[in-house]
Coordinates of C-alpha atoms in Angstrom, one line a residue:
X34 CA 0.0 0.1 0.0
X35 CA 1.5 3.4 -1.0
X36 CA 2.0 5.9 1.3
X37 CA 0.4 8.5 -1.1
X38 CA -2.9 6.3 -1.3
X39 CA -3.1 6.4 2.8
X40 CA -2.8 10.3 2.6
X41 CA -5.3 10.7 0.0
X42 CA -7.8 8.4 1.6
X43 CA -7.4 10.3 4.9
X44 CA -7.7 13.6 3.2
X45 CA -10.9 12.3 1.4
X46 CA -12.2 11.1 4.8
X47 CA -11.4 14.4 6.6
X48 CA -13.6 16.3 3.8
X49 CA -16.4 14.0 3.4
X50 CA -17.0 12.2 6.7
X51 CA -15.1 14.6 9.3
X52 CA -15.3 13.2 12.7
X53 CA -16.6 16.4 14.4
X54 CA -20.0 16.0 12.0
X55 CA -20.5 12.6 10.8
X56 CA -22.5 10.6 13.4
X57 CA -21.1 7.1 12.6
X58 CA -17.8 7.2 14.2
X59 CA -18.3 4.1 16.6
X60 CA -18.1 0.3 16.4
X61 CA -21.8 -0.3 15.7
X62 CA -23.3 -2.4 18.2
X63 CA -21.6 -5.6 18.3
X64 CA -22.8 -8.0 21.2
X65 CA -26.0 -5.5 21.4
X66 CA -28.6 -7.0 19.2
X67 CA -31.4 -5.1 20.3
X68 CA -29.5 -1.7 19.7
X69 CA -28.4 -3.3 16.1
X70 CA -31.9 -3.9 15.2
X71 CA -33.3 -0.9 16.6
X72 CA -30.6 0.9 14.7
X73 CA -31.4 -1.1 11.4
X74 CA -34.9 -0.2 11.5
X75 CA -35.2 3.4 12.5
X76 CA -32.2 4.7 10.6
X77 CA -34.0 3.3 7.5
X78 CA -35.0 6.3 5.3
X79 CA -34.5 9.0 8.2
X80 CA -31.8 11.2 9.3
X81 CA -29.4 9.7 11.9
X82 CA -29.8 12.8 14.1
X83 CA -27.6 14.3 16.8
X84 CA -26.7 12.5 20.0
X85 CA -30.0 13.6 21.6
X86 CA -32.4 13.2 18.6
X87 CA -33.3 10.3 16.1
X88 CA -31.8 7.1 16.1
X89 CA -29.4 7.6 19.1
X90 CA -32.4 9.3 21.2
X91 CA -34.1 5.9 20.5
X92 CA -31.7 4.0 21.8
X93 CA -31.0 5.9 24.9
X94 CA -34.8 5.9 25.8
X95 CA -34.7 2.0 25.3
X96 CA -31.4 1.6 27.5
X97 CA -33.2 3.6 29.9
X98 CA -36.4 1.4 30.0
X99 CA -34.2 -1.6 30.2
X100 CA -32.3 -0.3 32.9
X101 CA -28.7 -1.4 31.5
X102 CA -25.9 -0.3 33.2
X103 CA -22.6 1.0 32.0
X104 CA -20.9 -1.6 30.7
X105 CA -23.7 -4.0 30.5
X106 CA -25.1 -4.7 27.0
X107 CA -28.7 -4.3 25.2
X108 CA -28.5 -8.2 23.9
X109 CA -31.6 -10.3 24.4
X110 CA -34.0 -9.9 21.2
X111 CA -36.8 -11.3 23.5
X112 CA -37.0 -8.0 25.2
X113 CA -38.2 -6.3 22.2
X114 CA -40.0 -9.4 20.8
X115 CA -42.2 -8.9 24.1
X116 CA -43.6 -5.8 22.6
X117 CA -45.1 -7.8 19.2
X118 CA -48.7 -7.1 20.3
X119 CA -47.7 -3.9 22.0
X120 CA -46.5 -1.8 19.2
X121 CA -48.1 1.5 20.6
X122 CA -46.8 0.9 23.9
X123 CA -43.1 0.4 22.8
X124 CA -43.4 3.6 20.5
X125 CA -44.2 5.5 23.7
X126 CA -41.5 4.1 25.7
X127 CA -39.0 4.8 22.4
X128 CA -40.3 8.4 22.1
X129 CA -40.7 7.6 18.3
X130 CA -43.6 7.2 16.1
X131 CA -42.1 7.4 12.7
X132 CA -43.9 4.5 10.5
X133 CA -42.3 2.0 8.1
X134 CA -42.2 2.6 4.4
X135 CA -46.0 1.9 3.0
X136 CA -47.3 3.3 6.5
X137 CA -48.1 -0.1 7.6
X138 CA -47.3 0.1 11.1
X139 CA -44.6 2.3 13.3
X140 CA -41.2 1.3 13.1
X141 CA -41.4 0.5 17.0
X142 CA -43.8 -2.3 16.1
X143 CA -41.8 -3.5 13.3
X144 CA -38.7 -3.8 15.5
X145 CA -40.6 -5.8 17.7
X146 CA -42.1 -8.1 15.0
X147 CA -38.6 -8.8 13.6
X148 CA -37.2 -9.5 17.2
X149 CA -39.9 -12.2 17.3
X150 CA -39.4 -13.3 13.7
X151 CA -35.5 -13.6 14.6
X152 CA -36.0 -15.1 18.1
X153 CA -38.4 -17.6 16.4
X154 CA -35.5 -18.6 14.0
X155 CA -33.0 -19.0 16.7
X156 CA -31.3 -15.6 16.8
X157 CA -31.6 -14.3 20.4
X158 CA -28.3 -12.1 20.7
X159 CA -25.7 -10.7 19.0
X160 CA -23.4 -13.7 18.9
X161 CA -26.4 -15.5 16.8
X162 CA -26.5 -12.8 14.2
X163 CA -25.0 -14.2 11.1
X164 CA -25.6 -13.9 7.1
X165 CA -27.7 -17.1 6.7
X166 CA -31.0 -17.5 4.8
X167 CA -33.1 -18.3 7.4
X168 CA -32.4 -15.1 9.5
X169 CA -32.8 -13.0 6.3
X170 CA -36.2 -14.6 5.6
X171 CA -37.0 -14.0 9.1
X172 CA -36.4 -10.3 8.7
X173 CA -38.0 -9.8 5.4
X174 CA -41.0 -11.5 6.5
X175 CA -42.2 -8.6 8.6
X176 CA -44.0 -6.3 5.9
X177 CA -41.9 -3.3 4.5
X178 CA -38.5 -4.6 6.1
X179 CA -36.3 -5.7 3.4
X180 CA -32.6 -7.0 2.4
X181 CA -31.0 -3.5 3.3
X182 CA -32.4 -3.7 7.0
X183 CA -31.1 -7.2 7.1
X184 CA -27.7 -6.3 5.9
X185 CA -27.4 -3.3 8.3
X186 CA -28.3 -5.5 11.3
X187 CA -25.7 -8.1 10.4
X188 CA -23.0 -5.2 9.7
X189 CA -24.1 -3.5 12.9
X190 CA -23.5 -6.6 14.7
X191 CA -20.0 -6.8 13.7
X192 CA -19.8 -9.2 10.8
X193 CA -19.4 -8.5 7.2
X194 CA -21.6 -9.6 4.3
X195 CA -20.2 -10.3 0.6
X196 CA -22.3 -7.2 -0.1
X197 CA -20.4 -5.2 2.8
X198 CA -17.2 -6.5 1.5
X199 CA -17.8 -5.0 -2.0
X200 CA -19.3 -1.5 -0.8
X201 CA -16.3 -1.3 1.3
X202 CA -14.2 -1.9 -1.7
X203 CA -16.1 0.9 -3.6
X204 CA -15.5 3.2 -0.8
X205 CA -11.5 2.6 -0.4
X206 CA -11.5 2.7 -4.2
X207 CA -13.3 6.5 -4.4
X208 CA -11.3 7.4 -1.2
X209 CA -7.8 6.8 -2.7
X210 CA -8.8 7.9 -6.2
X211 CA -7.8 4.6 -7.5
X212 CA -8.7 4.2 -11.5
X213 CA -9.5 0.5 -11.0
X214 CA -11.7 -1.1 -8.3
X215 CA -9.7 -2.2 -5.6
X216 CA -9.8 -5.8 -4.5
X217 CA -11.5 -6.6 -1.2
X218 CA -7.9 -7.4 0.4
X219 CA -6.4 -4.1 -1.2
X220 CA -9.4 -2.3 0.2
X221 CA -8.9 -4.0 3.7
X222 CA -5.2 -3.5 3.6
X223 CA -5.9 0.5 3.0
X224 CA -8.5 0.7 5.6
X225 CA -6.2 -0.8 8.3
X226 CA -3.4 1.7 7.3
X227 CA -5.6 4.8 7.3
X228 CA -6.8 3.8 10.6
X229 CA -3.4 3.6 11.8
X230 CA -2.8 7.0 10.2
X231 CA -5.9 8.6 11.5
X232 CA -5.2 7.2 15.1
X233 CA -8.5 5.3 15.2
X234 CA -9.4 1.7 15.6
X235 CA -10.3 -0.3 12.3
X236 CA -13.7 -1.4 13.2
X237 CA -14.9 2.4 14.0
X238 CA -13.4 3.7 10.8
X239 CA -15.0 0.4 8.9
X240 CA -18.2 1.2 10.4
X241 CA -18.1 5.4 9.3
X242 CA -17.0 4.4 5.8
X243 CA -19.7 2.1 5.3
X244 CA -22.4 4.0 6.4
X245 CA -21.1 6.9 4.1
X246 CA -20.6 4.9 1.2
X247 CA -24.3 3.1 1.9
X248 CA -25.8 6.6 2.2
X249 CA -23.7 8.1 -1.0
X250 CA -25.2 5.1 -3.1
X251 CA -28.6 5.7 -1.5
X252 CA -31.1 6.6 -4.7
X253 CA -33.4 9.6 -4.2
X254 CA -31.3 11.4 -1.4
X255 CA -28.5 13.5 -1.3
X256 CA -25.3 13.0 0.6
X257 CA -25.9 16.5 2.4
X258 CA -29.5 15.6 3.3
X259 CA -28.1 12.9 5.9
X260 CA -25.3 14.8 7.2
X261 CA -26.0 16.6 10.4
X262 CA -24.4 20.0 10.7
X263 CA -21.1 20.5 12.1
X264 CA -22.2 22.4 15.3
X265 CA -24.7 19.5 16.1
X266 CA -21.8 17.0 16.9
X267 CA -31.3 4.1 5.0
X268 CA -37.4 2.6 -1.8
X269 CA -40.3 0.9 -0.7
X270 CA -38.7 -1.7 1.4
X271 CA -35.9 -0.8 3.9

């Protein structure tokens, strides 16, 4: 990996997804299946928000409801599945009544239904989240939750699907201004080198980059519309 490629990619990141403004400079939600599922659903076709609004506010309210202490994890999908028939109650707890595409029900109810479908398929915690056809079918069985929601859940759980690997390769290609699409191996090597250059851990950079590229490639929405202002440090199916 050339030093010039690393510097060029670091400069791209500084300009396009600066740490003071881009809200995804964290590792996602490994070992926190509840948070990963809520994020995957509530971030669909919505601005992510600031630390006190949007998705992060939803997660904070759920964490408060669950009385999860510092150092403990939101990692029992059965806790969300318990609200399958109490979607309105869950929406009140989360302080968010956004609705899924198609307006069938609230995202809160969608999260509860997806949690139950996953638990029924044998996925009860973050360690169980894998890119399998069974779990994918469980998520998309919920009306208006689609493959993108499942891909997000898997990624936020700390796992990489083939789709995510390809997306990160496209990010690395653009960031380094490479004239040819980088291989997954070269892209991974570049991200590792850039993480060291920026003094950030690789999972955090990978998450920030994945979110950026996912947003950049999302149809009918501009990058600018999804990025909160610097002052305030995801179609029909989601």
